[in-house]
XYZ file of C-alpha atoms in Angstrom:
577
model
C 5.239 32.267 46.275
C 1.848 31.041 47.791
C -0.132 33.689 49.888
C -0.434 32.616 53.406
C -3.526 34.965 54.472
C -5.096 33.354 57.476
C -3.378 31.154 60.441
C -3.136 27.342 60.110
C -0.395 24.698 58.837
C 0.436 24.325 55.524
C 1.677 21.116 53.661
C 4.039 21.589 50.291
C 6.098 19.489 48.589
C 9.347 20.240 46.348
C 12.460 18.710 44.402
C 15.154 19.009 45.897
C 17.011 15.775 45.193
C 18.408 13.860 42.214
C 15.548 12.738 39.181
C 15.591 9.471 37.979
C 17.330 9.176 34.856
C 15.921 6.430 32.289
C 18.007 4.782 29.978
C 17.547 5.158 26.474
C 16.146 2.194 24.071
C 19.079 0.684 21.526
C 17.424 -1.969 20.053
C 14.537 -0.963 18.029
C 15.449 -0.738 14.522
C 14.560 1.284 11.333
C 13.814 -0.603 7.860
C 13.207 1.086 4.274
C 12.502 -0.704 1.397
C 9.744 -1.746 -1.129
C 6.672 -4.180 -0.463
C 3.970 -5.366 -1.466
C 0.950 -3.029 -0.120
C 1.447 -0.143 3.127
C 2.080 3.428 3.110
C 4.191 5.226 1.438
C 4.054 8.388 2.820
C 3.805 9.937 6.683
C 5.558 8.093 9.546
C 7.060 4.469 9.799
C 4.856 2.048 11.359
C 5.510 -0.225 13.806
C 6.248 -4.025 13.389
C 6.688 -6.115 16.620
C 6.531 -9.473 14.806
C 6.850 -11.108 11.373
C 3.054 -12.093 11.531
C 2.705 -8.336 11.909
C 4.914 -7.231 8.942
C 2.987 -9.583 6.453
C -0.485 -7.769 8.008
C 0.714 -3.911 7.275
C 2.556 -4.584 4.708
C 2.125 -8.373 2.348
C 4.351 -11.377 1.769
C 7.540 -12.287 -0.012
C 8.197 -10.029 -3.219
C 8.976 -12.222 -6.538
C 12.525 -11.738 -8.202
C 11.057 -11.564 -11.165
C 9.275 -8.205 -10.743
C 11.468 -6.745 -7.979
C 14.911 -8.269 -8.556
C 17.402 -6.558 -5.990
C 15.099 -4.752 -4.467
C 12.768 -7.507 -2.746
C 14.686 -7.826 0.604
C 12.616 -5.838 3.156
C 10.140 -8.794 3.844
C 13.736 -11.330 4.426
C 15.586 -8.761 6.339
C 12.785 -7.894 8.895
C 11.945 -12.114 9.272
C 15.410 -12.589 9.985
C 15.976 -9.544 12.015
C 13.279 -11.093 14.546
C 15.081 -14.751 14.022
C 17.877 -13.042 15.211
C 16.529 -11.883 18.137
C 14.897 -8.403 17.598
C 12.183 -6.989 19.578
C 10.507 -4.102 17.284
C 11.392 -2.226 14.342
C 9.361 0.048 12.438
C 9.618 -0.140 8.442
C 8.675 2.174 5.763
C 7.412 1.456 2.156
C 9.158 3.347 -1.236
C 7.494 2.159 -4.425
C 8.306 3.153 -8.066
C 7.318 6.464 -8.987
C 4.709 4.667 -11.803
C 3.337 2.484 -9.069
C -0.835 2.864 -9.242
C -3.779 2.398 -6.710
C -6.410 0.520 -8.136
C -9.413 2.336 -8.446
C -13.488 1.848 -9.522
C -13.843 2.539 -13.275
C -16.252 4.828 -14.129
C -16.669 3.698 -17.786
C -18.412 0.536 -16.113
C -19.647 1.178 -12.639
C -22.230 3.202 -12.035
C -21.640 4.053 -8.357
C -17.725 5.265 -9.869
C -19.720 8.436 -11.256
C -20.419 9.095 -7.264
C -17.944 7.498 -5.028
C -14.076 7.082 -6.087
C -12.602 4.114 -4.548
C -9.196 3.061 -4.477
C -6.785 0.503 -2.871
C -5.402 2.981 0.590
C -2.131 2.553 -1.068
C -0.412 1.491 -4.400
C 0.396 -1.743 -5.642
C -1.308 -4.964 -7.385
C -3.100 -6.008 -4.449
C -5.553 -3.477 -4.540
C -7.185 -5.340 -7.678
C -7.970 -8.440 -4.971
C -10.029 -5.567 -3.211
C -13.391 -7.118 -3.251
C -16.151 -4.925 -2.181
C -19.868 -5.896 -1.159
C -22.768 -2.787 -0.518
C -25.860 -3.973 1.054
C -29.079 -2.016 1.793
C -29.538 -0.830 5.821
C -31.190 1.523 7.958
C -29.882 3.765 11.284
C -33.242 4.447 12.629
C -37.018 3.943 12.651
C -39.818 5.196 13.842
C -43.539 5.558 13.489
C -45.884 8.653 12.629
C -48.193 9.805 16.163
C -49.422 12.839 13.851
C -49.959 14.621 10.393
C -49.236 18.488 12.012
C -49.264 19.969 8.191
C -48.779 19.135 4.662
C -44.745 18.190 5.185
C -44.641 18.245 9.148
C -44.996 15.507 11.446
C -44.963 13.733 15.097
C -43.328 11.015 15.506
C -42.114 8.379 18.228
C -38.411 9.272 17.995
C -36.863 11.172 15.917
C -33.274 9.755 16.850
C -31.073 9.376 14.409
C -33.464 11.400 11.940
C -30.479 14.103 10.432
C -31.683 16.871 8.005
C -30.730 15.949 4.365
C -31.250 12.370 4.985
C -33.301 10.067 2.458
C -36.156 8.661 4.348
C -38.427 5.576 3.425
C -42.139 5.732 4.423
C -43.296 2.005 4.336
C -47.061 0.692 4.432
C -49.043 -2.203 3.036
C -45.404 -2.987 0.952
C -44.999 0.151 -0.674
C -42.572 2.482 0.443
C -42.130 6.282 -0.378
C -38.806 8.173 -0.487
C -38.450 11.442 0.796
C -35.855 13.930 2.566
C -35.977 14.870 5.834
C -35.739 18.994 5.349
C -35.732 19.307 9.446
C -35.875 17.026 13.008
C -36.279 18.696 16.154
C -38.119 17.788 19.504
C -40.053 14.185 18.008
C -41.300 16.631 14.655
C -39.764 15.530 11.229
C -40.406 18.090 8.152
C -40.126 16.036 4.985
C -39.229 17.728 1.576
C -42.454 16.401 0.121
C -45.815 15.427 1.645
C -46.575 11.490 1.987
C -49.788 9.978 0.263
C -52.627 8.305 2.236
C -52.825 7.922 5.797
C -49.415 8.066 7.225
C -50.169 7.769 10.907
C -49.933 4.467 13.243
C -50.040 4.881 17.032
C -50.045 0.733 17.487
C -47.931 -1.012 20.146
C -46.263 -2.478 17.281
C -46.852 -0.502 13.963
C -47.405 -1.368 10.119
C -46.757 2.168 9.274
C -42.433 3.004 9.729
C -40.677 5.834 8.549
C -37.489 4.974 7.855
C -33.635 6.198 7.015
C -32.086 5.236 4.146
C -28.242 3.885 4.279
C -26.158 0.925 2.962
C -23.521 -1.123 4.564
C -20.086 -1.810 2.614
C -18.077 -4.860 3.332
C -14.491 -4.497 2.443
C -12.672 -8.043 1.565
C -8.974 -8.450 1.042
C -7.554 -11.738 1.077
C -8.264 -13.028 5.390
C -8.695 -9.530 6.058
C -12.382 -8.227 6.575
C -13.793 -4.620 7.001
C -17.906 -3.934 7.958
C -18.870 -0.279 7.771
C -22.361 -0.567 8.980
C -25.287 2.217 8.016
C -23.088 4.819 5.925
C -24.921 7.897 4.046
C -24.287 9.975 0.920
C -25.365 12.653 3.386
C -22.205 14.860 3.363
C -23.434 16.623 6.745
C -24.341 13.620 8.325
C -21.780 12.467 10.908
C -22.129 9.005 9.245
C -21.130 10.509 5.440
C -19.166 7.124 4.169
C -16.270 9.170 3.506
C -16.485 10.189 7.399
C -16.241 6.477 8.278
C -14.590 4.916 5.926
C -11.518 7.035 6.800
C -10.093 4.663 9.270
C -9.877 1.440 6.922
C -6.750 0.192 6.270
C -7.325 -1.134 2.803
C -9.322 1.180 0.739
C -9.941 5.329 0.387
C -13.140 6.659 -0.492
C -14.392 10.072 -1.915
C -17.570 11.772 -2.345
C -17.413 13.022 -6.160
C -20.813 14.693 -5.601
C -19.585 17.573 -3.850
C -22.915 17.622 -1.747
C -24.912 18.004 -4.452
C -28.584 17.189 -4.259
C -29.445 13.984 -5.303
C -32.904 13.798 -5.363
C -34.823 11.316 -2.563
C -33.660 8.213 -3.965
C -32.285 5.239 -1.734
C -28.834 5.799 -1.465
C -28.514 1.815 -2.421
C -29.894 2.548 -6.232
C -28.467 5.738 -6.506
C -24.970 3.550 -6.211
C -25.939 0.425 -8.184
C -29.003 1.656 -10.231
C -31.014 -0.815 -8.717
C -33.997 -1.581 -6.791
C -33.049 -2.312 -3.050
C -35.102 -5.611 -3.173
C -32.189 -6.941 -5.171
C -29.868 -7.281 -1.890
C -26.502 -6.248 -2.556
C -24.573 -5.664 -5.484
C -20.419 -5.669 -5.803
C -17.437 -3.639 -6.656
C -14.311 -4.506 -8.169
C -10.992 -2.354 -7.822
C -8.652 -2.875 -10.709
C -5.462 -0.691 -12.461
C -3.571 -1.240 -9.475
C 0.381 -1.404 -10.455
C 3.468 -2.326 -8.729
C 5.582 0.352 -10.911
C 8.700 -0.964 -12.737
C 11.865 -1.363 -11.683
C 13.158 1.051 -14.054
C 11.378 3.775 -11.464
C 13.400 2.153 -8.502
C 15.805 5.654 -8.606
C 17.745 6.928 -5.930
C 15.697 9.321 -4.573
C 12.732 7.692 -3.940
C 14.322 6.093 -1.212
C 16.150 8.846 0.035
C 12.553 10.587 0.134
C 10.968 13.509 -0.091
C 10.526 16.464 2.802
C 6.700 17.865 2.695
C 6.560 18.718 5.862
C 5.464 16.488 9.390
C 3.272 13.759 8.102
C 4.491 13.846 4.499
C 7.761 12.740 4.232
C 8.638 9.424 2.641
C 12.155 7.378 2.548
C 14.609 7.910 4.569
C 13.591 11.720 5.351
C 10.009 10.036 7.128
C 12.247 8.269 10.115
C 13.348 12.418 11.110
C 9.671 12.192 12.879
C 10.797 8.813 14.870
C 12.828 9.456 17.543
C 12.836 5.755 19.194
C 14.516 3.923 15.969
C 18.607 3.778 16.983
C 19.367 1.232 14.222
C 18.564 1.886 10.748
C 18.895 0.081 7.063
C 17.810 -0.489 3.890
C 18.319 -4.153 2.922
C 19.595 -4.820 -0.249
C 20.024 -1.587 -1.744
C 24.074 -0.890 -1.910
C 23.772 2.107 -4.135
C 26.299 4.321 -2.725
C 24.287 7.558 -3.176
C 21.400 5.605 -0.999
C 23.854 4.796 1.497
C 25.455 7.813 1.776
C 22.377 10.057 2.312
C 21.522 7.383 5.125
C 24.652 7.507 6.976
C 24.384 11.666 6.534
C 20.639 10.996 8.183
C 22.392 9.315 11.264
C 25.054 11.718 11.645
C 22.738 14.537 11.529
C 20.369 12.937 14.358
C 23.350 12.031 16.261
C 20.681 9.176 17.954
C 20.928 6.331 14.651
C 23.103 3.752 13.561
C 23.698 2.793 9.976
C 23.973 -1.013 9.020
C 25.324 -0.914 5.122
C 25.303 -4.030 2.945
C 27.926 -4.242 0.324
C 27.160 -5.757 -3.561
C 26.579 -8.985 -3.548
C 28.452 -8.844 -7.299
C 31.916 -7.629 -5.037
C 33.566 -10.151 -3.275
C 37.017 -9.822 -4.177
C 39.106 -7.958 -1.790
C 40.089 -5.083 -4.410
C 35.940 -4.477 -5.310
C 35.115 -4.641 -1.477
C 37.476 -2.063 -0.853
C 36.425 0.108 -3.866
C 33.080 -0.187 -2.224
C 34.588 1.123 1.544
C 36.347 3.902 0.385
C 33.351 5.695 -0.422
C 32.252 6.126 3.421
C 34.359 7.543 6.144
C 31.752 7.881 9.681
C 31.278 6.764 12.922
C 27.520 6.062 12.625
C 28.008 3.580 9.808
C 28.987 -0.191 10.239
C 29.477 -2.488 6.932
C 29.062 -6.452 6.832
C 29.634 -9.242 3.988
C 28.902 -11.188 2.740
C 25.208 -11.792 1.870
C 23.980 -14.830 3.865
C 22.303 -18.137 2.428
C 18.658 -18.861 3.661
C 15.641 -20.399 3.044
C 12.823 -18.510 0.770
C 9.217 -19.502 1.710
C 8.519 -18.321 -1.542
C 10.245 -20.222 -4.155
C 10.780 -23.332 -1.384
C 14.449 -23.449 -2.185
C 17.707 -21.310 -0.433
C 18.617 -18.030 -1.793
C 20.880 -15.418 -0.838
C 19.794 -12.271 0.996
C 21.940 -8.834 2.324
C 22.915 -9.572 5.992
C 22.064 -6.029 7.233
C 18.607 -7.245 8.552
C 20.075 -10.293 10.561
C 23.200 -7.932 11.647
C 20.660 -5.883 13.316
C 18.649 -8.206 15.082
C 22.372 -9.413 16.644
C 22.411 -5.797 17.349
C 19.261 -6.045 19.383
C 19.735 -9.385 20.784
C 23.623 -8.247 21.763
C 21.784 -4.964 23.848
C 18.974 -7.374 25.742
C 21.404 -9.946 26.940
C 24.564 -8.340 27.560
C 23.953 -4.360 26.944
C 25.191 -2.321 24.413
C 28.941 -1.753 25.766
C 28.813 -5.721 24.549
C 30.455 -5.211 20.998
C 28.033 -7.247 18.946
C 30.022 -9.556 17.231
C 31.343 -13.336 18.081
C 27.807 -13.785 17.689
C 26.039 -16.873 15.675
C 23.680 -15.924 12.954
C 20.824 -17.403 13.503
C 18.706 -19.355 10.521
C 21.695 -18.641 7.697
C 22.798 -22.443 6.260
C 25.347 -21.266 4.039
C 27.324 -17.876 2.875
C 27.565 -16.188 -0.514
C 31.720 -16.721 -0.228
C 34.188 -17.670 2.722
C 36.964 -15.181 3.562
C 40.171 -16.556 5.012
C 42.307 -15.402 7.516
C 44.697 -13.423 4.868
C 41.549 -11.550 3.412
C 40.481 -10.473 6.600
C 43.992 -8.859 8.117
C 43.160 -6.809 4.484
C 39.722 -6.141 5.191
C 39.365 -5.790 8.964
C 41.509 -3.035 9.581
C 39.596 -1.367 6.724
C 36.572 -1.246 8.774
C 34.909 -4.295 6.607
C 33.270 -6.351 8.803
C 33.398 -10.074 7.786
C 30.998 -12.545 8.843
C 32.705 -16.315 8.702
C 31.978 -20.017 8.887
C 33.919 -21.583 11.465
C 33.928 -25.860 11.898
C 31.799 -26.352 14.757
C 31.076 -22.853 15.692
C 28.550 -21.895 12.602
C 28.147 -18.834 10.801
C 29.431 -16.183 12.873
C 29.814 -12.382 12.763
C 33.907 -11.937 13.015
C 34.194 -7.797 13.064
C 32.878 -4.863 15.146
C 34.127 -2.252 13.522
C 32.833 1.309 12.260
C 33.256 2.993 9.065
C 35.612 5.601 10.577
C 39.087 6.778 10.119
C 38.777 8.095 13.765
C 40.855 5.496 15.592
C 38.804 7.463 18.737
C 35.277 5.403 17.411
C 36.496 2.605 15.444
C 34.633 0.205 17.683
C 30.761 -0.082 16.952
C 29.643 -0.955 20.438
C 32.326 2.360 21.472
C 29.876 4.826 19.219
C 26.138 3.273 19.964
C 27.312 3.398 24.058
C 27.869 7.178 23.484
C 24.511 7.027 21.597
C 23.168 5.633 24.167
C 24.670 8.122 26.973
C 23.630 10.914 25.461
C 20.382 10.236 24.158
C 19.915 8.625 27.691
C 21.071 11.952 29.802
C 18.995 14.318 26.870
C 15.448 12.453 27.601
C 16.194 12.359 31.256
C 17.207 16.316 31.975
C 14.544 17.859 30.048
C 12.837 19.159 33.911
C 16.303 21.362 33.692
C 14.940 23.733 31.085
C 13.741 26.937 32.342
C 14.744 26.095 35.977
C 16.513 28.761 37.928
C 20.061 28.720 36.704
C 22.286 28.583 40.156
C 24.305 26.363 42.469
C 20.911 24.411 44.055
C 20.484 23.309 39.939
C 23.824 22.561 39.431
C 23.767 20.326 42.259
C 20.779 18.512 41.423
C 21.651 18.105 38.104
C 25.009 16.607 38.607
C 23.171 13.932 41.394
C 20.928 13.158 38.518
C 23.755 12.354 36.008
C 25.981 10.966 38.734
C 23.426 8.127 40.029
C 22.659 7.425 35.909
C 26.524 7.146 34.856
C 27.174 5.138 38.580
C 24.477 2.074 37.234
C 26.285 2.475 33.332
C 29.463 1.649 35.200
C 28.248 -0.993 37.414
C 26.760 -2.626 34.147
C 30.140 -2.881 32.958
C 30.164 -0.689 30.321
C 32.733 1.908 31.665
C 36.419 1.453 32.346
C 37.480 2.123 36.156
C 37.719 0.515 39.119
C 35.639 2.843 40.883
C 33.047 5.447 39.791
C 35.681 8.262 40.168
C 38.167 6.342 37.417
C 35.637 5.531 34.980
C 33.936 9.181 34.622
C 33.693 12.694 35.675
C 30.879 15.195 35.501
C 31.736 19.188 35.903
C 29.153 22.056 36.298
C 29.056 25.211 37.366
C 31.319 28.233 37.141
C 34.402 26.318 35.943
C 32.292 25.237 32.904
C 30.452 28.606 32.517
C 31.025 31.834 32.671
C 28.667 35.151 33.597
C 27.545 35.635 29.891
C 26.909 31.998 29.560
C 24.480 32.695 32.555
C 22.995 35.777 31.396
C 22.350 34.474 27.962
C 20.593 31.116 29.769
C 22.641 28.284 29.146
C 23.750 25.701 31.823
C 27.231 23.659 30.595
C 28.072 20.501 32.097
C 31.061 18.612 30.897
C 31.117 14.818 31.605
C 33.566 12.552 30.604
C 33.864 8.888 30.425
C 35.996 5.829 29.848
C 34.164 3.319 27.332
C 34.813 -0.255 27.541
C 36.901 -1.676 24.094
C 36.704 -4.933 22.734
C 39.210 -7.468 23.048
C 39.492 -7.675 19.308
C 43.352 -9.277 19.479
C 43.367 -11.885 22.067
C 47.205 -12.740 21.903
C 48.349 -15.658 24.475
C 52.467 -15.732 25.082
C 54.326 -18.682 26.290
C 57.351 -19.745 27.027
C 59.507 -22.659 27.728
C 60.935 -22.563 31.340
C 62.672 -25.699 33.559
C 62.714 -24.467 36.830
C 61.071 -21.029 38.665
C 63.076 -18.128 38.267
């Protein structure tokens, strides 16, 4: 409590009513899959347009080199065509895919920088890079105070260990600046002939010694401006160059000393008068597809920061759809859908061979997966490829999901997301009937048709569950979206005094959150009371449950289910009855 210690009026404020409760995002989805250039390792990055994919992570991949595996850079475009917002994708590459790197056996600068693409792949060997003489600072010399000290102007931007370039009548003489304090430079080596120049605008300069490095990569362009071999300068080029997004750079000297030679020629072996010289990246490798094994897309765990595949999307906690395009290995699949069901916050999209497209092979296919979290969709849809100009067929997991997120936006996620046209598909890899589907649908295959005059549509909503309870997809990613909802939106409960006042508060909270679900539509009930409940307090817990600090509240409610059978019966009648 406060201390009240002398008289006057005091102003507080507290809680005491209901906190408003948020509701969780549905609609940002999770891609995995190979590309042409991006990381491969630490957390998925986000995409929030097709322009943006091609920028983090390159163009169209060729079926000659990638084969099955090329879909990522189709399924996110159509997963925007389709109406998605964001989505945040991950790169796996072969286990033999390269950086490209400087060769030492030709460059000289190789011997003291390393420079390679930031992450595998055959782009890095269009990494052009250009190095150009510059200087931080500059200043003139007031006084000769002994043999290696002087005065100067300024000695800004004057750090201890850097080369320094004394320039008169055209010559200039390299030293190292040994210490700069309060406008007095001591230099490794005394400078020859009369160094000082008090003018308004001096002859005599004293200069630092840096280079600039442009970084080319197709439109892209990076300028780090006045970098230093110094490795305790805060401008070392490895220092700097840390933030690019196309190359990595390290200092193979280890701070040794290099003597007091322009950092320019100690890189190039040349004078600085010659401008700029340039270097090439090359050995970069796409891997073969031979290395395209299961496991590097379920990933690798090495901790936060470090995981790849599948395993790098346990440090997202905004993605709620997830898939990996194309890839219908069922050991893949399986660890995905066992990712989903472990967050309890994800939904799996799964893509089915495009090889099996009779009923019996589809089926084979199913069997493998029994789960709420997981929905699967054939065929594989017809589009256009900017790539080869002419239609090919792609997995329809990344258009499914943009329905997904277009379904949410427009008409929420109780809205099961099917009876929905796919967008920018012309054509599909085969056309179910009627008879196929009473097979399939029940099966939890979920068919996408062509109907005459209604296009391509998506014609199922189911899960991959034997659990008639959450056979429904929009019935499992509403309870997603309850929970994930109420466990954002209660985390002031923790640590909170553990009585009636709490229990109160808490079921206001949840009350007012599940009362706007329902008035959405997406609970059963014709009033609040019919379409859920929420119980707390000592018929949920009992004394050890308070003494060991846990608070129970049981809440039920009454999803909304799709009409799925729409069945119209008439009869012939004469007269009213």
């Amino acid at each position: 409590m406060a201390d009240y210690l002398s008289p006057g009026v005091y102003v507080e404020e507290f809680d005491s009513g209901a906190q408003p409760l948020e509701g969780a995002s549905t609609s940002t989805a999770g891609f995995i899959g190979l590309a042409q250039r991006g990381e491969i390792e630490g957390v998925p990055q986000l995409v929030t347009s097709v322009a943006d994919f091609h920028r983090l992570f390159g163009s169209y991949l060729s079926e000659n080199e990638f084969g099955e595996y090329r879909f990522l850079s189709y399924a996110v475009e159509h997963f925007y065509l389709n109406g998605g917002s964001r989505c945040y994708v991950m790169r796996v590459a072969p286990t033999d895919a390269k950086v490209a790197k400087n060769k030492a056996d030709s460059n000289k600068e190789a011997s003291i920088l390393e420079i390679s693409s930031k992450n595998p792949g055959t782009w890095g060997n269009q990494i052009r890079i250009v190095v150009v003489p510059s200087s931080k600072a500059k200043t003139q010399i007031y006084e000769v105070i002994s043999d290696k000290q002087y005065r100067v102007k300024n000695n800004a931007g004057f750090n201890v260990g850097d080369v320094v370039a004394f320039e008169a009548a055209g010559q200039k003489q390299y030293n190292k600046v040994v210490a700069s304090q309060d406008n007095i430079i001591e230099l490794a080596e005394e400078l020859d002939g009369d160094v000082t120049d008090a003018g308004l605008l001096p002859s005599k300069v004293l200069t630092t010694s840096e280079f600039t490095l442009h970084v080319f990569y197709g439109d892209e362009a990076e300028t780090y401006e006045k970098v230093s071999l110094n490795i305790s300068a805060a401008n070392h080029i490895e220092k700097i160059v840390s933030r690019s997004n196309i190359i990595t750079v390290k200092d193979l000297t280890d701070g040794k000393d290099l003597g007091v030679i322009a950092p320019f020629e100690v890189l190039s072996g040349e004078n600085e008068t010659v401008g700029k010289f340039q270097i090439a990246l090359s050995g970069g490798s796409n891997g073969s597809i031979a290395q395209v094994t299961p496991d590097v897309f379920m990933g690798v765990d090495r901790g936060p920061g470090k995981r790849t595949g599948i395993q790098s999307f346990i440090d997202n906690d905004v993605v709620s759809i997830i898939a990996i395009p194309g890839v219908t290995e069922p050991t893949v699949q399986l660890s995905l859908v066992a990712h989903c069901e472990n967050l309890g916050s994800r939904f799996a999209v799964l893509d089915i061979p495009r090889e099996k497209t009779k009923v019996a092979d589809v089926m084979t296919h199913r069997n493998i997966f029994d789960s709420s979290y997981a929905a699967m969709y054939n065929p594989w849809l017809q589009v256009f490829d900017p790539l080869d100009k002419r239609n090919i067929y792609i997995p329809p997991s990344g258009s499914v999901i943009g329905i997904y997120s277009r379904s949410d936006q427009t008409r929420g996620v109780q809205k099961a997301p099917a009876n929905e046209v796919v967008r920018g598909a012309v054509g599909l890899d085969c056309q179910y009937n009627k008879g196929e589907q009473d097979i399939l649908n029940p099966q939890g295959v979920n068919l996408i048709r062509h109907f005459a005059g209604q296009g391509i549509r998506v014609w199922g909503a189911r899960t991959t569950s034997s659990n008639g309870l959450w056979k429904y997809v929009n019935v499992r990613r509403l309870f997603i979206f309850i929970e994930e909802s109420i466990k954002n939106g209660t985390n002031w409960v923790v640590f909170e005094p553990n009585d009636e006042q709490l229990w109160a508060r808490v079921q206001r909270t949840i009350d007012a959150f599940l009362t706007r679900v329902w008035r959405d539509g997406a609970l059963m009930g014709g009033s609040p009371s019919e379409a859920f409940y929420i119980n707390i307090g000592r018929s949920t817990m009992t004394q050890d449950d308070i003494d060991n600090g846990r608070l129970i509240c049981v809440i039920g409610v009454a999803p909304v289910k799709p009409a799925e059978f729409v069945i119209f019966r008439i009869t012939q009648k004469t007269r009213e009855e």
